[in-house]
């Protein structure tokens, strides 16, 4: 039997935890302003996430689930049964995913005041740094734009991700040394170039004296 309700009464974590572990089914969550997400669950795993009729890739799916997790209210429907096939399945273990999403949301609550301005442009620096998922996937997807220099707003639009998710990823990439604000990056490059010129000039003068 289908279950209807509102996220203000049964938060997403409770709904997915109770229903997703026991049986498969499809949960549909409404969004403010229309549209919504459908989440396919089976055998304690997330099989797919859709926005309307469009299946989402893993990075977009995480962004959608974080949006549902943050939602204070919104209508939902849970219909039990095996979810239909939706392309390549995500096959995410539900309990591990819920724990990961909750940890990310807790971290973001602390970092939110420190997230960059959406209009700040970032440049890829590309040192050899190991990145965890999903940060690694975001880096690979956003890299073509960041190599040219792009703002959080531009990357969010290009990748069809929530803006706050992109700002969070950019903040983490900056801490890892993978990106840098464009002005700071250019200033640092200019300073290094000036130091190089001074070093060559000094070497030339010393050479003449010798």
PDB file of C-alpha atoms in Angstrom:
ATOM      1  CA  UNK A   1       0.000   0.000   0.000  1.00  0.00           C
ATOM      2  CA  UNK A   2       1.309   3.438  -0.930  1.00  0.00           C
ATOM      3  CA  UNK A   3       2.172   5.885   1.854  1.00  0.00           C
ATOM      4  CA  UNK A   4       1.627   9.628   1.550  1.00  0.00           C
ATOM      5  CA  UNK A   5       2.912  12.334   3.860  1.00  0.00           C
ATOM      6  CA  UNK A   6       5.035  15.420   4.377  1.00  0.00           C
ATOM      7  CA  UNK A   7       8.742  15.685   5.173  1.00  0.00           C
ATOM      8  CA  UNK A   8       8.001  17.979   8.101  1.00  0.00           C
ATOM      9  CA  UNK A   9       6.327  14.985   9.789  1.00  0.00           C
ATOM     10  CA  UNK A  10       8.626  12.194   8.526  1.00  0.00           C
ATOM     11  CA  UNK A  11      12.104  13.421   7.480  1.00  0.00           C
ATOM     12  CA  UNK A  12      13.807  11.796   4.517  1.00  0.00           C
ATOM     13  CA  UNK A  13      16.325   9.893   6.678  1.00  0.00           C
ATOM     14  CA  UNK A  14      13.536   8.273   8.705  1.00  0.00           C
ATOM     15  CA  UNK A  15      11.408   7.476   5.667  1.00  0.00           C
ATOM     16  CA  UNK A  16      14.255   5.954   3.631  1.00  0.00           C
ATOM     17  CA  UNK A  17      15.628   4.138   6.665  1.00  0.00           C
ATOM     18  CA  UNK A  18      12.316   2.527   7.630  1.00  0.00           C
ATOM     19  CA  UNK A  19      11.029   1.643   4.180  1.00  0.00           C
ATOM     20  CA  UNK A  20      14.200   1.200   2.148  1.00  0.00           C
ATOM     21  CA  UNK A  21      15.707  -1.450   4.411  1.00  0.00           C
ATOM     22  CA  UNK A  22      12.650  -3.674   4.531  1.00  0.00           C
ATOM     23  CA  UNK A  23      11.368  -3.608   0.987  1.00  0.00           C
ATOM     24  CA  UNK A  24      11.888  -2.058  -2.394  1.00  0.00           C
ATOM     25  CA  UNK A  25       9.816   0.722  -3.806  1.00  0.00           C
ATOM     26  CA  UNK A  26       9.780   4.189  -5.287  1.00  0.00           C
ATOM     27  CA  UNK A  27       9.736   7.355  -3.200  1.00  0.00           C
ATOM     28  CA  UNK A  28       8.629  10.570  -4.925  1.00  0.00           C
ATOM     29  CA  UNK A  29       9.451  13.911  -3.294  1.00  0.00           C
ATOM     30  CA  UNK A  30       7.885  17.196  -4.346  1.00  0.00           C
ATOM     31  CA  UNK A  31       9.971  20.354  -4.694  1.00  0.00           C
ATOM     32  CA  UNK A  32       9.014  23.981  -4.007  1.00  0.00           C
ATOM     33  CA  UNK A  33       7.867  25.575  -7.237  1.00  0.00           C
ATOM     34  CA  UNK A  34       6.981  22.256  -8.878  1.00  0.00           C
ATOM     35  CA  UNK A  35       8.824  19.222 -10.180  1.00  0.00           C
ATOM     36  CA  UNK A  36      10.282  16.593  -7.926  1.00  0.00           C
ATOM     37  CA  UNK A  37      12.653  13.695  -7.429  1.00  0.00           C
ATOM     38  CA  UNK A  38      11.933   9.979  -7.628  1.00  0.00           C
ATOM     39  CA  UNK A  39      14.196   7.592  -5.728  1.00  0.00           C
ATOM     40  CA  UNK A  40      14.196   3.861  -6.506  1.00  0.00           C
ATOM     41  CA  UNK A  41      15.007   1.564  -3.565  1.00  0.00           C
ATOM     42  CA  UNK A  42      15.528  -2.181  -3.511  1.00  0.00           C
ATOM     43  CA  UNK A  43      17.283  -4.582  -1.156  1.00  0.00           C
ATOM     44  CA  UNK A  44      18.616  -1.809   1.065  1.00  0.00           C
ATOM     45  CA  UNK A  45      20.169   0.003  -1.908  1.00  0.00           C
ATOM     46  CA  UNK A  46      19.435   3.157  -3.894  1.00  0.00           C
ATOM     47  CA  UNK A  47      18.929   2.002  -7.474  1.00  0.00           C
ATOM     48  CA  UNK A  48      18.261   5.312  -9.197  1.00  0.00           C
ATOM     49  CA  UNK A  49      17.390   8.971  -8.665  1.00  0.00           C
ATOM     50  CA  UNK A  50      15.334  10.849 -11.243  1.00  0.00           C
ATOM     51  CA  UNK A  51      14.446  14.512 -11.657  1.00  0.00           C
ATOM     52  CA  UNK A  52      11.095  14.412 -13.352  1.00  0.00           C
ATOM     53  CA  UNK A  53      11.573  11.753 -16.004  1.00  0.00           C
ATOM     54  CA  UNK A  54      15.348  12.258 -16.358  1.00  0.00           C
ATOM     55  CA  UNK A  55      17.718   9.792 -14.624  1.00  0.00           C
ATOM     56  CA  UNK A  56      20.498  11.620 -12.773  1.00  0.00           C
ATOM     57  CA  UNK A  57      24.179  10.730 -12.891  1.00  0.00           C
ATOM     58  CA  UNK A  58      25.900   9.907  -9.553  1.00  0.00           C
ATOM     59  CA  UNK A  59      27.045  13.472  -8.867  1.00  0.00           C
ATOM     60  CA  UNK A  60      23.627  14.940  -9.663  1.00  0.00           C
ATOM     61  CA  UNK A  61      21.924  12.168  -7.659  1.00  0.00           C
ATOM     62  CA  UNK A  62      23.912  13.021  -4.522  1.00  0.00           C
ATOM     63  CA  UNK A  63      23.065  16.685  -4.970  1.00  0.00           C
ATOM     64  CA  UNK A  64      19.366  15.815  -5.283  1.00  0.00           C
ATOM     65  CA  UNK A  65      19.399  13.601  -2.191  1.00  0.00           C
ATOM     66  CA  UNK A  66      21.130  16.317  -0.175  1.00  0.00           C
ATOM     67  CA  UNK A  67      18.400  18.736  -1.249  1.00  0.00           C
ATOM     68  CA  UNK A  68      15.726  16.294  -0.055  1.00  0.00           C
ATOM     69  CA  UNK A  69      17.659  15.721   3.177  1.00  0.00           C
ATOM     70  CA  UNK A  70      17.758  19.475   3.868  1.00  0.00           C
ATOM     71  CA  UNK A  71      14.079  19.988   3.055  1.00  0.00           C
ATOM     72  CA  UNK A  72      12.045  21.028   6.096  1.00  0.00           C
ATOM     73  CA  UNK A  73       8.804  20.170   4.353  1.00  0.00           C
ATOM     74  CA  UNK A  74       7.476  18.813   1.088  1.00  0.00           C
ATOM     75  CA  UNK A  75       4.982  16.181   0.018  1.00  0.00           C
ATOM     76  CA  UNK A  76       6.159  12.632  -0.582  1.00  0.00           C
ATOM     77  CA  UNK A  77       4.714   9.335  -1.758  1.00  0.00           C
ATOM     78  CA  UNK A  78       6.220   5.905  -1.175  1.00  0.00           C
ATOM     79  CA  UNK A  79       4.918   3.033  -3.279  1.00  0.00           C
ATOM     80  CA  UNK A  80       6.264  -0.444  -2.340  1.00  0.00           C
ATOM     81  CA  UNK A  81       7.443  -2.924  -4.964  1.00  0.00           C
ATOM     82  CA  UNK A  82      10.461  -3.455  -7.163  1.00  0.00           C
ATOM     83  CA  UNK A  83      11.549  -0.253  -8.924  1.00  0.00           C
ATOM     84  CA  UNK A  84      11.747  -0.453 -12.721  1.00  0.00           C
ATOM     85  CA  UNK A  85      15.149  -0.504 -14.423  1.00  0.00           C
ATOM     86  CA  UNK A  86      16.495   3.012 -15.078  1.00  0.00           C
ATOM     87  CA  UNK A  87      19.679   2.598 -17.091  1.00  0.00           C
ATOM     88  CA  UNK A  88      22.896   1.870 -15.188  1.00  0.00           C
ATOM     89  CA  UNK A  89      21.894   1.349 -11.530  1.00  0.00           C
ATOM     90  CA  UNK A  90      23.588   3.360  -8.790  1.00  0.00           C
ATOM     91  CA  UNK A  91      23.516   0.402  -6.357  1.00  0.00           C
ATOM     92  CA  UNK A  92      24.413   2.601  -3.374  1.00  0.00           C
ATOM     93  CA  UNK A  93      24.098   0.874   0.044  1.00  0.00           C
ATOM     94  CA  UNK A  94      21.328   2.843   1.727  1.00  0.00           C
ATOM     95  CA  UNK A  95      22.660   2.901   5.302  1.00  0.00           C
ATOM     96  CA  UNK A  96      26.141   3.972   4.215  1.00  0.00           C
ATOM     97  CA  UNK A  97      24.655   6.634   1.937  1.00  0.00           C
ATOM     98  CA  UNK A  98      22.425   8.074   4.667  1.00  0.00           C
ATOM     99  CA  UNK A  99      25.389   8.246   7.053  1.00  0.00           C
ATOM    100  CA  UNK A 100      27.541   9.934   4.407  1.00  0.00           C
ATOM    101  CA  UNK A 101      24.845  12.492   3.504  1.00  0.00           C
ATOM    102  CA  UNK A 102      24.225  13.294   7.166  1.00  0.00           C
ATOM    103  CA  UNK A 103      27.953  13.809   7.813  1.00  0.00           C
ATOM    104  CA  UNK A 104      28.251  16.057   4.768  1.00  0.00           C
ATOM    105  CA  UNK A 105      25.273  18.144   5.855  1.00  0.00           C
ATOM    106  CA  UNK A 106      26.711  18.520   9.365  1.00  0.00           C
ATOM    107  CA  UNK A 107      30.053  19.610   7.901  1.00  0.00           C
ATOM    108  CA  UNK A 108      28.364  22.069   5.560  1.00  0.00           C
ATOM    109  CA  UNK A 109      26.472  23.655   8.447  1.00  0.00           C
ATOM    110  CA  UNK A 110      29.885  24.527   9.943  1.00  0.00           C
ATOM    111  CA  UNK A 111      31.450  25.588   6.623  1.00  0.00           C
ATOM    112  CA  UNK A 112      28.478  27.543   5.242  1.00  0.00           C
ATOM    113  CA  UNK A 113      29.705  30.957   6.496  1.00  0.00           C
ATOM    114  CA  UNK A 114      33.072  30.271   4.844  1.00  0.00           C
ATOM    115  CA  UNK A 115      31.847  29.161   1.398  1.00  0.00           C
ATOM    116  CA  UNK A 116      33.016  31.352  -1.490  1.00  0.00           C
ATOM    117  CA  UNK A 117      30.888  33.967  -3.179  1.00  0.00           C
ATOM    118  CA  UNK A 118      29.017  32.393  -6.132  1.00  0.00           C
ATOM    119  CA  UNK A 119      30.619  34.949  -8.474  1.00  0.00           C
ATOM    120  CA  UNK A 120      34.215  34.303  -7.393  1.00  0.00           C
ATOM    121  CA  UNK A 121      36.133  32.773 -10.291  1.00  0.00           C
ATOM    122  CA  UNK A 122      38.450  29.851  -9.627  1.00  0.00           C
ATOM    123  CA  UNK A 123      41.393  28.540 -11.621  1.00  0.00           C
ATOM    124  CA  UNK A 124      42.580  24.930 -11.616  1.00  0.00           C
ATOM    125  CA  UNK A 125      46.093  24.563 -10.152  1.00  0.00           C
ATOM    126  CA  UNK A 126      46.352  20.763 -10.454  1.00  0.00           C
ATOM    127  CA  UNK A 127      48.920  19.566  -7.911  1.00  0.00           C
ATOM    128  CA  UNK A 128      49.079  15.816  -7.384  1.00  0.00           C
ATOM    129  CA  UNK A 129      46.550  15.416  -4.577  1.00  0.00           C
ATOM    130  CA  UNK A 130      44.420  12.352  -3.807  1.00  0.00           C
ATOM    131  CA  UNK A 131      40.720  13.186  -3.553  1.00  0.00           C
ATOM    132  CA  UNK A 132      37.920  11.163  -1.983  1.00  0.00           C
ATOM    133  CA  UNK A 133      34.552  10.610  -3.595  1.00  0.00           C
ATOM    134  CA  UNK A 134      32.414  12.475  -4.461  1.00  0.00           C
ATOM    135  CA  UNK A 135      34.983  15.306  -4.551  1.00  0.00           C
ATOM    136  CA  UNK A 136      37.072  13.391  -7.091  1.00  0.00           C
ATOM    137  CA  UNK A 137      34.087  12.980  -9.437  1.00  0.00           C
ATOM    138  CA  UNK A 138      33.242  16.670  -9.107  1.00  0.00           C
ATOM    139  CA  UNK A 139      36.834  17.599  -9.932  1.00  0.00           C
ATOM    140  CA  UNK A 140      36.828  15.448 -13.064  1.00  0.00           C
ATOM    141  CA  UNK A 141      33.507  16.901 -14.220  1.00  0.00           C
ATOM    142  CA  UNK A 142      34.325  20.534 -13.398  1.00  0.00           C
ATOM    143  CA  UNK A 143      37.975  20.463 -14.514  1.00  0.00           C
ATOM    144  CA  UNK A 144      37.377  21.652 -18.135  1.00  0.00           C
ATOM    145  CA  UNK A 145      35.700  24.832 -16.834  1.00  0.00           C
ATOM    146  CA  UNK A 146      38.146  25.376 -13.985  1.00  0.00           C
ATOM    147  CA  UNK A 147      41.134  25.108 -16.325  1.00  0.00           C
ATOM    148  CA  UNK A 148      39.761  28.192 -18.115  1.00  0.00           C
ATOM    149  CA  UNK A 149      38.599  29.853 -14.902  1.00  0.00           C
ATOM    150  CA  UNK A 150      34.962  29.724 -13.809  1.00  0.00           C
ATOM    151  CA  UNK A 151      32.698  30.864 -10.989  1.00  0.00           C
ATOM    152  CA  UNK A 152      30.530  28.658  -8.809  1.00  0.00           C
ATOM    153  CA  UNK A 153      27.461  29.936 -10.646  1.00  0.00           C
ATOM    154  CA  UNK A 154      28.941  28.960 -14.020  1.00  0.00           C
ATOM    155  CA  UNK A 155      29.998  25.485 -12.874  1.00  0.00           C
ATOM    156  CA  UNK A 156      26.609  24.824 -11.247  1.00  0.00           C
ATOM    157  CA  UNK A 157      24.809  25.762 -14.474  1.00  0.00           C
ATOM    158  CA  UNK A 158      27.176  23.711 -16.645  1.00  0.00           C
ATOM    159  CA  UNK A 159      26.901  20.546 -14.518  1.00  0.00           C
ATOM    160  CA  UNK A 160      23.220  20.936 -13.506  1.00  0.00           C
ATOM    161  CA  UNK A 161      24.101  20.859  -9.802  1.00  0.00           C
ATOM    162  CA  UNK A 162      22.771  22.807  -6.831  1.00  0.00           C
ATOM    163  CA  UNK A 163      24.797  25.991  -6.328  1.00  0.00           C
ATOM    164  CA  UNK A 164      25.543  25.327  -2.647  1.00  0.00           C
ATOM    165  CA  UNK A 165      26.883  21.869  -3.503  1.00  0.00           C
ATOM    166  CA  UNK A 166      29.261  23.415  -6.034  1.00  0.00           C
ATOM    167  CA  UNK A 167      30.439  26.071  -3.565  1.00  0.00           C
ATOM    168  CA  UNK A 168      31.056  23.341  -0.989  1.00  0.00           C
ATOM    169  CA  UNK A 169      33.121  21.314  -3.491  1.00  0.00           C
ATOM    170  CA  UNK A 170      35.091  24.400  -4.569  1.00  0.00           C
ATOM    171  CA  UNK A 171      35.862  25.193  -0.933  1.00  0.00           C
ATOM    172  CA  UNK A 172      37.125  21.630  -0.412  1.00  0.00           C
ATOM    173  CA  UNK A 173      39.205  21.787  -3.611  1.00  0.00           C
ATOM    174  CA  UNK A 174      40.752  25.059  -2.477  1.00  0.00           C
ATOM    175  CA  UNK A 175      41.698  23.519   0.865  1.00  0.00           C
ATOM    176  CA  UNK A 176      43.282  20.642  -1.080  1.00  0.00           C
ATOM    177  CA  UNK A 177      45.229  23.093  -3.258  1.00  0.00           C
ATOM    178  CA  UNK A 178      43.490  22.022  -6.498  1.00  0.00           C
ATOM    179  CA  UNK A 179      41.938  25.427  -7.255  1.00  0.00           C
ATOM    180  CA  UNK A 180      42.653  29.023  -6.360  1.00  0.00           C
ATOM    181  CA  UNK A 181      40.719  32.289  -6.803  1.00  0.00           C
ATOM    182  CA  UNK A 182      41.651  33.730 -10.178  1.00  0.00           C
ATOM    183  CA  UNK A 183      42.979  37.065  -8.883  1.00  0.00           C
ATOM    184  CA  UNK A 184      45.102  35.389  -6.204  1.00  0.00           C
ATOM    185  CA  UNK A 185      46.305  32.810  -8.743  1.00  0.00           C
ATOM    186  CA  UNK A 186      47.325  35.492 -11.234  1.00  0.00           C
ATOM    187  CA  UNK A 187      48.991  37.607  -8.530  1.00  0.00           C
ATOM    188  CA  UNK A 188      50.917  34.568  -7.292  1.00  0.00           C
ATOM    189  CA  UNK A 189      51.991  33.789 -10.848  1.00  0.00           C
ATOM    190  CA  UNK A 190      53.045  37.400 -11.437  1.00  0.00           C
ATOM    191  CA  UNK A 191      55.026  37.463  -8.182  1.00  0.00           C
ATOM    192  CA  UNK A 192      56.814  34.264  -9.155  1.00  0.00           C
ATOM    193  CA  UNK A 193      57.612  35.717 -12.584  1.00  0.00           C
ATOM    194  CA  UNK A 194      59.040  38.900 -11.034  1.00  0.00           C
ATOM    195  CA  UNK A 195      61.166  36.836  -8.632  1.00  0.00           C
ATOM    196  CA  UNK A 196      62.440  34.824 -11.588  1.00  0.00           C
ATOM    197  CA  UNK A 197      63.394  37.986 -13.497  1.00  0.00           C
ATOM    198  CA  UNK A 198      65.201  39.412 -10.467  1.00  0.00           C
ATOM    199  CA  UNK A 199      67.103  36.159  -9.958  1.00  0.00           C
ATOM    200  CA  UNK A 200      68.218  36.110 -13.612  1.00  0.00           C
ATOM    201  CA  UNK A 201      69.244  39.784 -13.451  1.00  0.00           C
ATOM    202  CA  UNK A 202      71.248  39.218 -10.247  1.00  0.00           C
ATOM    203  CA  UNK A 203      72.944  36.183 -11.771  1.00  0.00           C
ATOM    204  CA  UNK A 204      73.832  38.222 -14.859  1.00  0.00           C
ATOM    205  CA  UNK A 205      75.344  41.037 -12.780  1.00  0.00           C
ATOM    206  CA  UNK A 206      77.374  38.638 -10.659  1.00  0.00           C
ATOM    207  CA  UNK A 207      78.580  36.935 -13.804  1.00  0.00           C
ATOM    208  CA  UNK A 208      79.859  40.184 -15.210  1.00  0.00           C
ATOM    209  CA  UNK A 209      81.762  40.978 -12.029  1.00  0.00           C
ATOM    210  CA  UNK A 210      83.433  37.566 -12.173  1.00  0.00           C
TER     211      UNK A 210
END
